[in-house]
Tab-separated table of C-alpha atoms and ligand atoms in Angstrom:
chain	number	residue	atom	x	y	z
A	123	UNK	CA	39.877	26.491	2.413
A	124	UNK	CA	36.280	26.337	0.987
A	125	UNK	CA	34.489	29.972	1.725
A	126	UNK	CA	31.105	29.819	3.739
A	127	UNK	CA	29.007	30.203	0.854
A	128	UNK	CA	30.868	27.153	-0.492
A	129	UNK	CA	30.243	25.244	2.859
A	130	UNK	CA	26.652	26.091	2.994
A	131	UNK	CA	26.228	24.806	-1.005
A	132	UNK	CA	27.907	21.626	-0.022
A	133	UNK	CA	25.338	21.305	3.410
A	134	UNK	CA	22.656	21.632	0.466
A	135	UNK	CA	24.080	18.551	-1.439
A	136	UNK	CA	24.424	16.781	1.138
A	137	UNK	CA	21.061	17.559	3.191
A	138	UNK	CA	19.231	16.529	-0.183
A	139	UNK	CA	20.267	13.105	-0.379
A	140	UNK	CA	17.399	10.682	-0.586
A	141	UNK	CA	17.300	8.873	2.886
A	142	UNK	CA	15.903	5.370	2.370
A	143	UNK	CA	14.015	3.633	5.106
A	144	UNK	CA	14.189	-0.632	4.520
A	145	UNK	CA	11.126	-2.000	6.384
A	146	UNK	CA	12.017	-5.649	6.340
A	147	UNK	CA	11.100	-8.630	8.047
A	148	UNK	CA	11.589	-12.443	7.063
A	149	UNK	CA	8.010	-13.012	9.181
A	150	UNK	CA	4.831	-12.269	6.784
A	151	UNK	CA	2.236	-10.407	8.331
A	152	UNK	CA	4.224	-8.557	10.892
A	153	UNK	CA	3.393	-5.127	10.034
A	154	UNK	CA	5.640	-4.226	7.319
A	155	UNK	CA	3.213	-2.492	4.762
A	156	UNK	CA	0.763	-0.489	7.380
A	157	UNK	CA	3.866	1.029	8.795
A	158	UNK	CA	4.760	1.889	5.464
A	159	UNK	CA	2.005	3.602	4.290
A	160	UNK	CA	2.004	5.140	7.855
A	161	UNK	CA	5.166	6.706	7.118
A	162	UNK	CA	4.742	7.917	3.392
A	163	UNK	CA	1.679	10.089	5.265
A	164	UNK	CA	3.559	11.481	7.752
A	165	UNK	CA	6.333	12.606	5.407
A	166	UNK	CA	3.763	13.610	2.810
A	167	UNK	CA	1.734	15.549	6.095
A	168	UNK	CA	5.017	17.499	6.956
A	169	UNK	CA	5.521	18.198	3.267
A	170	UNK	CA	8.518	15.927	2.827
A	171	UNK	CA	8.711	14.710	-0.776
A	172	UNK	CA	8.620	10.870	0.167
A	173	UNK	CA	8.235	7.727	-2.864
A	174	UNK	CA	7.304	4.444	-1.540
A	175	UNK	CA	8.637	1.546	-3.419
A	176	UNK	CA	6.865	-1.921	-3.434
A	177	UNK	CA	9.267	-4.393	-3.420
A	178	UNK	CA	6.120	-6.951	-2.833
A	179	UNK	CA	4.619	-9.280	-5.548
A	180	UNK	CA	1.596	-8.972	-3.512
A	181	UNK	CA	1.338	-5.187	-4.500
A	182	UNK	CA	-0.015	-4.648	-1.049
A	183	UNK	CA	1.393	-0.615	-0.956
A	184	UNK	CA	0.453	-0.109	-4.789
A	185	UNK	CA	-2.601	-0.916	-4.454
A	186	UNK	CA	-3.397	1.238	-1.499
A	187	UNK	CA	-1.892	4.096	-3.207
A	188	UNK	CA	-4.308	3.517	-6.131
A	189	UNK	CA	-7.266	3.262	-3.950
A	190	UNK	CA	-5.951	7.142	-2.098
A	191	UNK	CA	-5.510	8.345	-5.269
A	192	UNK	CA	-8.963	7.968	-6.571
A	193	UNK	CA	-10.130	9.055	-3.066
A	194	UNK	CA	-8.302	12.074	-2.969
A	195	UNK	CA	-10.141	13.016	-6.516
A	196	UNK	CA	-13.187	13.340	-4.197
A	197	UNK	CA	-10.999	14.636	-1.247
A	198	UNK	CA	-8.014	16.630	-2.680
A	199	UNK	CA	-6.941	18.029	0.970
A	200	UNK	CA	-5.547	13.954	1.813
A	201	UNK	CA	-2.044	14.308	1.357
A	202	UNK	CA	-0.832	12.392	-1.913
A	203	UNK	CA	1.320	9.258	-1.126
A	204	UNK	CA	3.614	8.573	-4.297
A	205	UNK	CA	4.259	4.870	-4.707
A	206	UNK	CA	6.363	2.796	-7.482
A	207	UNK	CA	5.608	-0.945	-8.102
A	208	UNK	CA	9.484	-2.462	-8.359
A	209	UNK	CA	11.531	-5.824	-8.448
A	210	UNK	CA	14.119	-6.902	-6.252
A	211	UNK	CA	15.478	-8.813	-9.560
A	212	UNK	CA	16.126	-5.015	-10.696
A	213	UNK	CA	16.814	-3.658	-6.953
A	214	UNK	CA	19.250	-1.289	-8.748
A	215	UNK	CA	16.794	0.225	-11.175
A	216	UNK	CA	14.352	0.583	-8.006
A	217	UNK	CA	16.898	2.815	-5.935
A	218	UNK	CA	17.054	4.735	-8.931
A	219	UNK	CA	13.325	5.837	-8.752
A	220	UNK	CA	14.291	7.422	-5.411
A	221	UNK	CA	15.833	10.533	-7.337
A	222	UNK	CA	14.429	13.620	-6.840
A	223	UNK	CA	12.702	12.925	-3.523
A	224	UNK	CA	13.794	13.293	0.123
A	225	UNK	CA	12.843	10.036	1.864
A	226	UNK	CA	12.238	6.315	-0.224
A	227	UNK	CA	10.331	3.993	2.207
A	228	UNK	CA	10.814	0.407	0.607
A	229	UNK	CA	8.426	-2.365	1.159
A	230	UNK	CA	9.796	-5.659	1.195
A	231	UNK	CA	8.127	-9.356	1.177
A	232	UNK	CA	8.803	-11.587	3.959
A	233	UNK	CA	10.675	-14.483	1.671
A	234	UNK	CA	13.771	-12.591	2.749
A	235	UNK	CA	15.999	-15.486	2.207
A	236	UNK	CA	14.546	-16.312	-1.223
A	237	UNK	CA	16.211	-12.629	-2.135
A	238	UNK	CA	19.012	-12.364	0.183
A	239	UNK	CA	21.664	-10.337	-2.200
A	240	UNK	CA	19.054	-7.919	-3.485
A	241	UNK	CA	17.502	-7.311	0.145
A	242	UNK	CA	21.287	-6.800	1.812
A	243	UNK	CA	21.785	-4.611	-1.681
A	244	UNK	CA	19.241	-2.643	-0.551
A	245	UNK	CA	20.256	-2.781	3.353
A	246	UNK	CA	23.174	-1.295	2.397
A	247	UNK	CA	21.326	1.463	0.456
A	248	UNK	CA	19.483	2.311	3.422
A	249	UNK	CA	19.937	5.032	6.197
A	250	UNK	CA	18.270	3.017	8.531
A	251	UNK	CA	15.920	-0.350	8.542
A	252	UNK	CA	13.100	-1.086	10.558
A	253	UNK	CA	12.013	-4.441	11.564
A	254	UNK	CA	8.722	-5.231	12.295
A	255	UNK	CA	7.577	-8.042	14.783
A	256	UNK	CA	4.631	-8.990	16.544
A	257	UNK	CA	5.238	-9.959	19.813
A	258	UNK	CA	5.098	-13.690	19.618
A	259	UNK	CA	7.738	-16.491	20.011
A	260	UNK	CA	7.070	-17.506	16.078
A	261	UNK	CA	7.979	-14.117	14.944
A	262	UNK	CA	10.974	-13.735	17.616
A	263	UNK	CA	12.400	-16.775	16.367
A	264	UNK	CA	11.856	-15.693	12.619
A	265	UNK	CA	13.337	-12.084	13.339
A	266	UNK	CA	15.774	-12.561	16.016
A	267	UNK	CA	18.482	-14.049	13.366
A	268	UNK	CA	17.666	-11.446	10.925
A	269	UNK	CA	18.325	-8.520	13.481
A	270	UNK	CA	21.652	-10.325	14.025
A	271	UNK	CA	22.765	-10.652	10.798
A	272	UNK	CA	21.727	-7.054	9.984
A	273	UNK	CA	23.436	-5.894	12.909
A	274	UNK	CA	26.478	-8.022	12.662
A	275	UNK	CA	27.050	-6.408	9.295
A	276	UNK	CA	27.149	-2.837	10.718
A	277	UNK	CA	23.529	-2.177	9.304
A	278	UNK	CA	21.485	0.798	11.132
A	279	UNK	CA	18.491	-1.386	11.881
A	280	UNK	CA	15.307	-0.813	14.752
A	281	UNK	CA	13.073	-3.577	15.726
A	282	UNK	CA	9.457	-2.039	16.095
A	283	UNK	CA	6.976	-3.876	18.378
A	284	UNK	CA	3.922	-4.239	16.733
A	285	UNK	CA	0.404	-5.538	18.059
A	286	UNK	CA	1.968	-5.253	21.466
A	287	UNK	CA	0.151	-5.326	24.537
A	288	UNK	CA	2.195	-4.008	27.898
A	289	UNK	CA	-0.010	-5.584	29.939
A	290	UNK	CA	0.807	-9.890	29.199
A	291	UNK	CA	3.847	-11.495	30.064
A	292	UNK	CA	4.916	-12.322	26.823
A	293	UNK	CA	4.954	-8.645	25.585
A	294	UNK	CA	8.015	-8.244	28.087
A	295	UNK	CA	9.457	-11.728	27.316
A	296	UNK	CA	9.233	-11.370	23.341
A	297	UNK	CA	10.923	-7.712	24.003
A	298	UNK	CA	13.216	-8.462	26.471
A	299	UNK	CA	14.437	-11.385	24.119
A	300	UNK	CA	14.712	-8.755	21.190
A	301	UNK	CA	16.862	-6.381	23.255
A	302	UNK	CA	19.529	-8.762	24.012
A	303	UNK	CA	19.583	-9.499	19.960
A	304	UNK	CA	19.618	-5.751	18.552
A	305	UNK	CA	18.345	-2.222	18.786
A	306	UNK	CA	15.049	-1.586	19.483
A	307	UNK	CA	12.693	1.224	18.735
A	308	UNK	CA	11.499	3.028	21.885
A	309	UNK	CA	7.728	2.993	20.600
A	310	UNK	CA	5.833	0.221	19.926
A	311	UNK	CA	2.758	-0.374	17.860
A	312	UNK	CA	-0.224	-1.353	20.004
A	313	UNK	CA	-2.809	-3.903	19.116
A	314	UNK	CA	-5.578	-1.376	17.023
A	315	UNK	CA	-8.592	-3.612	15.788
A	316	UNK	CA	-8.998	-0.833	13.180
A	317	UNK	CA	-6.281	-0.102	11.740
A	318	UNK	CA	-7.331	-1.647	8.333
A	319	UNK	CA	-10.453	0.506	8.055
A	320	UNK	CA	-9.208	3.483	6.532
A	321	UNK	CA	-6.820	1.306	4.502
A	322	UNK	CA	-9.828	0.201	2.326
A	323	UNK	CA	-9.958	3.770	1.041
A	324	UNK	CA	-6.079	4.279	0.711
A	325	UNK	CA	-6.092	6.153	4.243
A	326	UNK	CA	-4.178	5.806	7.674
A	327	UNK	CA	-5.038	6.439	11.100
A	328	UNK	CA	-3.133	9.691	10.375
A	329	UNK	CA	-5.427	10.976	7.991
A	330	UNK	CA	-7.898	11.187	10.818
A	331	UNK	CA	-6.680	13.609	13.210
A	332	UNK	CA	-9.081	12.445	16.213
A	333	UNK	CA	-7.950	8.515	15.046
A	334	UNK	CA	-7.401	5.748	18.209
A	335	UNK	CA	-3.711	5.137	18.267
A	336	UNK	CA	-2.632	7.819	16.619
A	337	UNK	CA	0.332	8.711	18.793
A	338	UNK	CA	2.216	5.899	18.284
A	339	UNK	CA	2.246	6.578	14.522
A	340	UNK	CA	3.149	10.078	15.152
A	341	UNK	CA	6.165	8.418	17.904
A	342	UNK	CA	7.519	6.762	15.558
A	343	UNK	CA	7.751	9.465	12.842
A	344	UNK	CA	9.566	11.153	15.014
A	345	UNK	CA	11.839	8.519	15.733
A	346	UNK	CA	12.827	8.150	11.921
A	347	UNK	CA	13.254	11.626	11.128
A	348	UNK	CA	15.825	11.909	13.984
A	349	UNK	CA	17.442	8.869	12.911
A	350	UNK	CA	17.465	9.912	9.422
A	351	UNK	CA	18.497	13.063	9.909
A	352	UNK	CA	15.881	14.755	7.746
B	63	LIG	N1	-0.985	-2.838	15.197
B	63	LIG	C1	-1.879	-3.587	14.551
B	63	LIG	N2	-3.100	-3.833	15.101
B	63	LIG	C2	-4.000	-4.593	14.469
B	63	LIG	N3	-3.819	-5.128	13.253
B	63	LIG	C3	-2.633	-4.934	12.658
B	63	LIG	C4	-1.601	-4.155	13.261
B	63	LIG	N4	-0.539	-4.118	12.432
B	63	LIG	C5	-0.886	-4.848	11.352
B	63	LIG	N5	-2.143	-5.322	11.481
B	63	LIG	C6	-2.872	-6.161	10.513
B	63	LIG	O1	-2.090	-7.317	10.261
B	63	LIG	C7	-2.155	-7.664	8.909
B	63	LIG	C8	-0.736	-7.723	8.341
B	63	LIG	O2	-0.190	-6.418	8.320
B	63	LIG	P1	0.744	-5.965	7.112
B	63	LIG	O3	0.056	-6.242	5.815
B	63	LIG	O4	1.197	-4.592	7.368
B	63	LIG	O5	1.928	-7.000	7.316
B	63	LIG	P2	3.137	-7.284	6.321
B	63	LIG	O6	4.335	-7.528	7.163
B	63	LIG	O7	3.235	-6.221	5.303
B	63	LIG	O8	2.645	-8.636	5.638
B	63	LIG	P3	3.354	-9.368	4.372
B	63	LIG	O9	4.581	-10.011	4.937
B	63	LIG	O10	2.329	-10.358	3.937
B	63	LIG	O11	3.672	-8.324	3.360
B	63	LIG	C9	-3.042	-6.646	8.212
B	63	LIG	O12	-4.332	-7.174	8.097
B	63	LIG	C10	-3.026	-5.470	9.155
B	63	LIG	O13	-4.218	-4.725	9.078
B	64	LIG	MG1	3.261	-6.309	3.181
């Protein structure tokens, strides 16, 4: 019988695993990257030791980390967001990289079928994988089947509504579709015509504390760390 001090050691261990958060989506533009770097500030805000790894040719995340950290040599008090160009030829190196830190958020591209053993390498890596999708019928048809298979393997995945608007028709349409396919997040990103703003200087809507759509940011946060567990 292991002794409590032998118990609590083993909690340890096992509370400092590296949870890894998949943000996938076979649909380009849904989202995938500005709820990334959403989430690397929140974890970095709490003081959560978080990497983001760019899975992305397009360097989308790298390059927004370069452009905060030259900011923050003018602005120290931004939280720093670590992020790690990678490969999904070398998806194994990559989950590597996440040693040492408490949460990995990868960012993947959209050509998920063009990489389909290194993305469902890294699906199985994760603790949980959110799926972007604007609320359209192109992206609905584009993620509906990837929910599925995700789900169908006994992945932990979340759709997340992005650019939605409660007030159409097809908001409730495109979710209610979505529902009947897989889980879906209980917050939802709303249209935000400035969300890319702060983005040119490697910022978020977070790092503004009196930021428009804010909340939803903070929502979903939430949402992960429960998931997670962290
Ligand atoms: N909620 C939103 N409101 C308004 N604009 C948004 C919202 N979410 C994303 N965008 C904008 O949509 C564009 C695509 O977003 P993003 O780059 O995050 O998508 P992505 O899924 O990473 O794209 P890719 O598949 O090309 O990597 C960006 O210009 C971003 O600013
Ligand atoms: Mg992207």
């Amino acid at each position: 019988m292991p002794d409590a001090a032998a118990r609590e050691r083993a909690a340890e261990v096992v509370d400092a695993r590296c949870r890894i958060l998949l943000v996938s989506s076979p649909k380009g533009g849904s989202g995938k990257s500005v709820l990334s770097r959403h989430l690397l500030v929140s974890a970095a805000q709490t003081g959560i030791r978080a990497v983001g790894l760019d899975f992305d040719r397009q360097q989308t995340l790298t390059k927004w980390a370069a452009r905060r950290a030259r900011t923050r040599e003018a602005f120290p008090d931004f939280a720093e967001a670590m992020v790690e160009p990678v490969t999904l030829q070398d998806w194994r190196a990559a989950l590597r990289r996440t040693e040492g830190y408490r949460l990995a958020v990868l960012d993947t591209p959209p050509s998920v079928e063009d990489h389909l053993p290194a993305i469902e390498a890294l699906a199985e890596a994760a603790d949980l994988i959110l799926v972007p999708a604007v609320c359209t019928q192109d992206d609905v048809d584009s993620v509906a089947p990837w929910i599925r298979a995700l789900a169908g393997k006994g992945f932990r995945c979340s759709v997340v509504l992005n650019r939605a608007n409660r007030r159409t028709t097809s908001y409730a349409r495109m979710r209610g579709l979505l529902v009947k396919v897989g889980p879906v997040c209980p917050i939802e990103l709303p249209q935000l015509e400035d969300i890319h703003v702060p983005a040119s200087k490697g910022l978020t809507l977070l790092d503004y504390s009196k930021s428009r759509g804010i909340e939803p940011f903070e929502e979903i946060w939430a949402y992960v760390r429960r998931e997670v567990g962290l």
